[in-house]
Short mmCIF file of C-alpha atoms in Angstrom, two decimals:
data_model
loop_
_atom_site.label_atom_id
_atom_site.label_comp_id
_atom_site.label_asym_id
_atom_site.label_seq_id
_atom_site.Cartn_x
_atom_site.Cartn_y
_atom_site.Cartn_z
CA UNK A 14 36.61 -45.48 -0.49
CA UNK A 15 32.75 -46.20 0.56
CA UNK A 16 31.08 -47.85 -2.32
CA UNK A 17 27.03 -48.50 -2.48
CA UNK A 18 25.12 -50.38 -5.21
CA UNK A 19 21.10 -49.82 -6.35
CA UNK A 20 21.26 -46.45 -4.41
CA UNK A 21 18.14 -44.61 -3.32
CA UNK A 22 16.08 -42.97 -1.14
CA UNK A 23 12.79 -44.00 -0.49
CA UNK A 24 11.71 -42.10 3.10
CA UNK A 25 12.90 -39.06 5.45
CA UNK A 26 14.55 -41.37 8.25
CA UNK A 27 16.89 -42.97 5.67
CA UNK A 28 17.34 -39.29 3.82
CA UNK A 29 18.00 -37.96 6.97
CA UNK A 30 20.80 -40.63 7.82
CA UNK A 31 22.29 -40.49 3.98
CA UNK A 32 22.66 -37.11 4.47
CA UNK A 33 24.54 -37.16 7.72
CA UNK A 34 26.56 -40.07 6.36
CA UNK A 35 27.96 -38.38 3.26
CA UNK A 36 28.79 -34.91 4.97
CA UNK A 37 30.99 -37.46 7.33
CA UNK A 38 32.53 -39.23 3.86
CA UNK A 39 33.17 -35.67 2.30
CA UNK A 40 34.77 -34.24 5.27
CA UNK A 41 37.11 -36.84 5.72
CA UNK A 42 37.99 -36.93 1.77
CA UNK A 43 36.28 -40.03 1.37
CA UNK A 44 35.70 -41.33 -2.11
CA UNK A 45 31.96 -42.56 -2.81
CA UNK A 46 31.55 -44.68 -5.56
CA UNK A 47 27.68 -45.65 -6.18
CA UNK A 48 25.17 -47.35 -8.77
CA UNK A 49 21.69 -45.70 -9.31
CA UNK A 50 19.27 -45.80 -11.73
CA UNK A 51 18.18 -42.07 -9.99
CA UNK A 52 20.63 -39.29 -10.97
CA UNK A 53 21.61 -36.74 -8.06
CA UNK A 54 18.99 -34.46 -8.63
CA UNK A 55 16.14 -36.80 -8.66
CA UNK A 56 16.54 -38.74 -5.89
CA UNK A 57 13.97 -38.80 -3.01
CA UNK A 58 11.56 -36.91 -6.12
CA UNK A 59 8.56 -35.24 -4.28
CA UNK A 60 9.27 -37.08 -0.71
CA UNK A 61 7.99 -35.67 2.46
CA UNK A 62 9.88 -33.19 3.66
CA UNK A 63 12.56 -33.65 0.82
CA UNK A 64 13.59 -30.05 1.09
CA UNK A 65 15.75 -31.31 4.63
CA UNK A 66 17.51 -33.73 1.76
CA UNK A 67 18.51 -31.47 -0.61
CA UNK A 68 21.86 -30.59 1.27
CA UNK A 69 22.74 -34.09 0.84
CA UNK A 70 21.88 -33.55 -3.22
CA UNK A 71 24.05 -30.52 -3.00
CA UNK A 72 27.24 -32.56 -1.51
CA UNK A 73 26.52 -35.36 -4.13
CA UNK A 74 26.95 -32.91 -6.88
CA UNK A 75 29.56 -30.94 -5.84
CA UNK A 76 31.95 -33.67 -5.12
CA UNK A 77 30.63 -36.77 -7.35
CA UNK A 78 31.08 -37.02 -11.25
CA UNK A 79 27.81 -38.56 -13.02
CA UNK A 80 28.41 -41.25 -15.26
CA UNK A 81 25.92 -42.31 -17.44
CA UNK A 82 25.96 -46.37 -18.07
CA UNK A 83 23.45 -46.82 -19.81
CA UNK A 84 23.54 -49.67 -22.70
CA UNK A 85 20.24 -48.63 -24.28
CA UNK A 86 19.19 -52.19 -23.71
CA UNK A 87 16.84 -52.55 -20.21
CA UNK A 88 17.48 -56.08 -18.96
CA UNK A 89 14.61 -55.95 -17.06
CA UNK A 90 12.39 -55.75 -19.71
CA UNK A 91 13.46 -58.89 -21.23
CA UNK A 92 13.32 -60.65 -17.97
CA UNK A 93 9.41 -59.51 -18.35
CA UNK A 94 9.01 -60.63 -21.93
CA UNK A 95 10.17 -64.09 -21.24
CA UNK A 96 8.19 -64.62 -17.93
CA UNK A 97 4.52 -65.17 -17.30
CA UNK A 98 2.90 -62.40 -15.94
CA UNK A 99 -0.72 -63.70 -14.90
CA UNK A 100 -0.99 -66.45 -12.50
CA UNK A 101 -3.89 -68.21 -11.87
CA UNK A 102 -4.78 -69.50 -9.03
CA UNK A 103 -3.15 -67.65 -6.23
CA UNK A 104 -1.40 -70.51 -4.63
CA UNK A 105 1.90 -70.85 -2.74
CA UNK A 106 3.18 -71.74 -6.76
CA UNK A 107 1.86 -68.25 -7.85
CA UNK A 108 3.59 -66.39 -4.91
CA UNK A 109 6.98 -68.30 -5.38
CA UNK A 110 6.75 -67.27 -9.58
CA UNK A 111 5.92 -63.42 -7.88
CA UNK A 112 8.96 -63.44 -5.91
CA UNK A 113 11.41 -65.49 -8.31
CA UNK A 114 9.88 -62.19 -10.41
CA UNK A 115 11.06 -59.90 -7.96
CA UNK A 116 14.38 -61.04 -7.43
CA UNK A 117 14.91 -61.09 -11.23
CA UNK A 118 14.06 -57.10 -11.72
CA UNK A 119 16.18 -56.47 -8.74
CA UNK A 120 18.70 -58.90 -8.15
CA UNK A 121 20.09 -56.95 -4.79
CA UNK A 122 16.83 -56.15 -3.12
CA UNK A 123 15.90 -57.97 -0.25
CA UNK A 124 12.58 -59.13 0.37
CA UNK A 125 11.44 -57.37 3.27
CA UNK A 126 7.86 -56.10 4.14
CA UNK A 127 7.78 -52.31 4.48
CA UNK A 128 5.54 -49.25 4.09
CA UNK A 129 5.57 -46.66 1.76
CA UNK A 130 4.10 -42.95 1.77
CA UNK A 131 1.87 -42.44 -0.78
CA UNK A 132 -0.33 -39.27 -0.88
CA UNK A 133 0.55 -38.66 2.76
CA UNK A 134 -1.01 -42.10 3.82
CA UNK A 135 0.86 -45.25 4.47
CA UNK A 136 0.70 -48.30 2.31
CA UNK A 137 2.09 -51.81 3.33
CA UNK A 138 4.19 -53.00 0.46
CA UNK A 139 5.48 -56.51 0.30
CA UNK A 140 8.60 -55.50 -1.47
CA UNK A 141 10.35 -51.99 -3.02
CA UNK A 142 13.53 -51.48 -4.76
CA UNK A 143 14.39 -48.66 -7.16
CA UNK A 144 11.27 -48.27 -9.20
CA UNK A 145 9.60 -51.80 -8.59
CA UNK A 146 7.04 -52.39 -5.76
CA UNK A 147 5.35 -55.29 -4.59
CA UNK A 148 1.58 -55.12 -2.90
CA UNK A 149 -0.90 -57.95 -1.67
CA UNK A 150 -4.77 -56.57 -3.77
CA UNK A 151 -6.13 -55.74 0.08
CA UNK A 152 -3.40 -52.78 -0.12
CA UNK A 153 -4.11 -50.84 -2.97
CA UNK A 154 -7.80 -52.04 -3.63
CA UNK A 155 -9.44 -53.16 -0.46
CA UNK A 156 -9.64 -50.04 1.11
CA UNK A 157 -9.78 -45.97 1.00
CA UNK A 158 -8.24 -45.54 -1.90
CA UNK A 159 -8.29 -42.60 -4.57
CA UNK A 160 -7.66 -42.41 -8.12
CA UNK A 161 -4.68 -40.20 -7.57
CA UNK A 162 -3.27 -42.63 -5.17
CA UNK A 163 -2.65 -44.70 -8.43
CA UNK A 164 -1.40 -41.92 -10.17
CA UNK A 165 1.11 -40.99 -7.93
CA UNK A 166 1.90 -44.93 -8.06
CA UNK A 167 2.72 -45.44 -11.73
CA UNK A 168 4.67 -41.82 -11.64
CA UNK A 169 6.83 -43.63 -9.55
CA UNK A 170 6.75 -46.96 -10.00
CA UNK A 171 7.90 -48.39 -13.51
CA UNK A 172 6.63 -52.15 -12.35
CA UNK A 173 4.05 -53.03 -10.11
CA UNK A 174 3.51 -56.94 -8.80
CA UNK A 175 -0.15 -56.97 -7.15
CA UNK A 176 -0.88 -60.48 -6.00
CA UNK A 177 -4.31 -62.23 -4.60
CA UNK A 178 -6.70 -60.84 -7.21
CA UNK A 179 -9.73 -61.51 -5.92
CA UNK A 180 -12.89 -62.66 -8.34
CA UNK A 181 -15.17 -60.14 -8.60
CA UNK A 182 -18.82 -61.03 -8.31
CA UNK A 183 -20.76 -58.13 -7.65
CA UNK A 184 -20.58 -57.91 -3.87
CA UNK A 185 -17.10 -56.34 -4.06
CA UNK A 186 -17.81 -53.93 -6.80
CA UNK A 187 -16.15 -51.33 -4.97
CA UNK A 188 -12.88 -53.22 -5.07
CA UNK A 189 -13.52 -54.13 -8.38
CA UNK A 190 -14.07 -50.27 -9.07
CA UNK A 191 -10.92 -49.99 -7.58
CA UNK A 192 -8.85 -52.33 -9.87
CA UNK A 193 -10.55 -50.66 -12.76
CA UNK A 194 -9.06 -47.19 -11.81
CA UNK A 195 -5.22 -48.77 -10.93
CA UNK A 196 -5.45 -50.58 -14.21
CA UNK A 197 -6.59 -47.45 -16.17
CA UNK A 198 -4.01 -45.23 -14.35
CA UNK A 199 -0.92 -47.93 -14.58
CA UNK A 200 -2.04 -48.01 -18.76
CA UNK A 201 -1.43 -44.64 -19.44
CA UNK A 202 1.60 -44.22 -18.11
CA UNK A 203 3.20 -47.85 -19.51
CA UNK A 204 3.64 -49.49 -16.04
CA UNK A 205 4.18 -53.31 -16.27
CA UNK A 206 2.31 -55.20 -14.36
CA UNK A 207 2.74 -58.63 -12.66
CA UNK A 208 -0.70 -60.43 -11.52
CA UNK A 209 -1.61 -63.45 -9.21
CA UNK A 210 -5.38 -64.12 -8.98
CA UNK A 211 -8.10 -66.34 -7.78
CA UNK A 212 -9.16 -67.06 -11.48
CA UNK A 213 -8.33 -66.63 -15.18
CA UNK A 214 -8.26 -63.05 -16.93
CA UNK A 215 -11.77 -63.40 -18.63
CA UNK A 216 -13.12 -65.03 -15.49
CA UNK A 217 -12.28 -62.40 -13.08
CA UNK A 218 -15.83 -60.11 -13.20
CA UNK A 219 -18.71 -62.25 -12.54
CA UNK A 220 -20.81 -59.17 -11.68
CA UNK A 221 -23.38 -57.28 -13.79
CA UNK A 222 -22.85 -53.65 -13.05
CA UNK A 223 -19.39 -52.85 -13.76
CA UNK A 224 -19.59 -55.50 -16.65
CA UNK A 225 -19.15 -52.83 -19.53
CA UNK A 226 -15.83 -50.80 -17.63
CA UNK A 227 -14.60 -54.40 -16.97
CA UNK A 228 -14.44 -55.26 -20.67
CA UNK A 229 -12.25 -52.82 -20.98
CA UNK A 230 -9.88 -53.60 -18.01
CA UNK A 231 -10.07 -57.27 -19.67
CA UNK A 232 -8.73 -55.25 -22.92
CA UNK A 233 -6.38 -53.71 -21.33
CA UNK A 234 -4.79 -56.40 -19.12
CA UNK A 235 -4.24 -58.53 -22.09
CA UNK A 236 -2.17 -55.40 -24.25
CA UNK A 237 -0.26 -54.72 -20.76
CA UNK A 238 1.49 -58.22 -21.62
CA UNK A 239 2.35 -58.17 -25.40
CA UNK A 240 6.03 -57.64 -26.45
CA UNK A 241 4.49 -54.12 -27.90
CA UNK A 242 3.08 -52.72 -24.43
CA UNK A 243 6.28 -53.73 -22.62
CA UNK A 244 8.53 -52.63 -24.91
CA UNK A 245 7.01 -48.84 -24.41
CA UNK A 246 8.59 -46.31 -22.10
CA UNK A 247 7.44 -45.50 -19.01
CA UNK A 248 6.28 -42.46 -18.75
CA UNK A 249 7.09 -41.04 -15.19
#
């Protein structure tokens, strides 16, 4: 018996490896006993290549039974409704409350830096496990970035940690364009979001030009952390 907790797929190398690993198991009538919060079917959703997996779906559901576990109660959402999730300033404090964070959505992740394919592009993550991610601002806002890079981000993604919010005072109002789109996108589709940052909520935009989409984002990043917002369902 080969037993494997929190598993998931998040790339083609460690598809590719899974999936000579379990036609091994299955050949030798080994019994594979795993946690997921993915069912069979799902798993490596709309990776690269993903068609090479699907062999190793087909094995999973022809010798696996799917039991569903599910309480109705998601423990990680109370961990976020009795947590802080804006820190001001970004400070070695800040980072330490992001990770503590972390560790408390996904208890058996290790903290490793890693990259993940988004929209055929790399992005340098600071953490991933199951459907949480952890990014430095630079990563997702400092840079060639598209609004359906954050789309394809909060399909996947049900929490998102961003840390080193920058302020914004008119000479980064691309960035800050930026952050306006993520925050839009990550709204709609009820992602939770963890913040560090160089200053307070309503002190972030110190610009003039992106002042009236900022009040918004201001309106927005306030709901994102009432018991109401984070109590909604993602919506993948």
């Amino acid at each position: 018996m080969l037993c494997f907790d929190e598993f998931f797929v998040t790339d083609i190398g460690d598809a590719m490896i899974l999936g000579g690993l379990m036609e091994a198991l299955f050949e030798r009538g080994i019994t594979l006993v795993a946690t997921s919060n993915i069912v069979p079917e799902n798993l490596y959703k709309d990776g690269l290549q993903r068609q090479r997996f699907l062999p190793a779906i087909g094995m999973l559901q022809r010798y696996t039974q799917v039991f569903n576990l599910d309480s109705g109660v998601d423990y990680r959402l109370r961990t976020l409704q009795t947590l802080p999730l804006y820190h001001t300033p970004h400070n070695e404090v800040a980072a330490e409350a992001l990770r503590t964070m972390f560790q408390s959505l996904v208890p058996q992740a290790e903290i490793t830096q890693c990259f993940i394919e988004v929209n055929n592009r790399q992005l340098q993550a600071n953490a991933v496990a199951d459907d949480v991610v952890w990014f430095d601002f630079a990563a997702l806002c400092d840079g060639p970035r598209s609004q359906n890079d954050y789309i394809e981000l909060s399909r996947v993604y049900h929490t998102v940690l961003l840390q080193q919010v920058p302020v914004f005072s008119g000479s980064n109002d691309d960035q800050a364009r930026r952050f306006i789109n993520l925050v839009d996108e990550f709204y709609d589709r009820g992602v939770k979001l963890i913040l560090s940052a160089q200053a307070p909520l309503l002190e972030l935009y110190r610009g003039s030009r992106l002042s009236f989409e900022f009040d918004r984002t201001y309106s927005r990043l306030q709901e994102m952390q009432s018991e109401e917002y984070l109590a909604s369902a993602h919506k993948a």
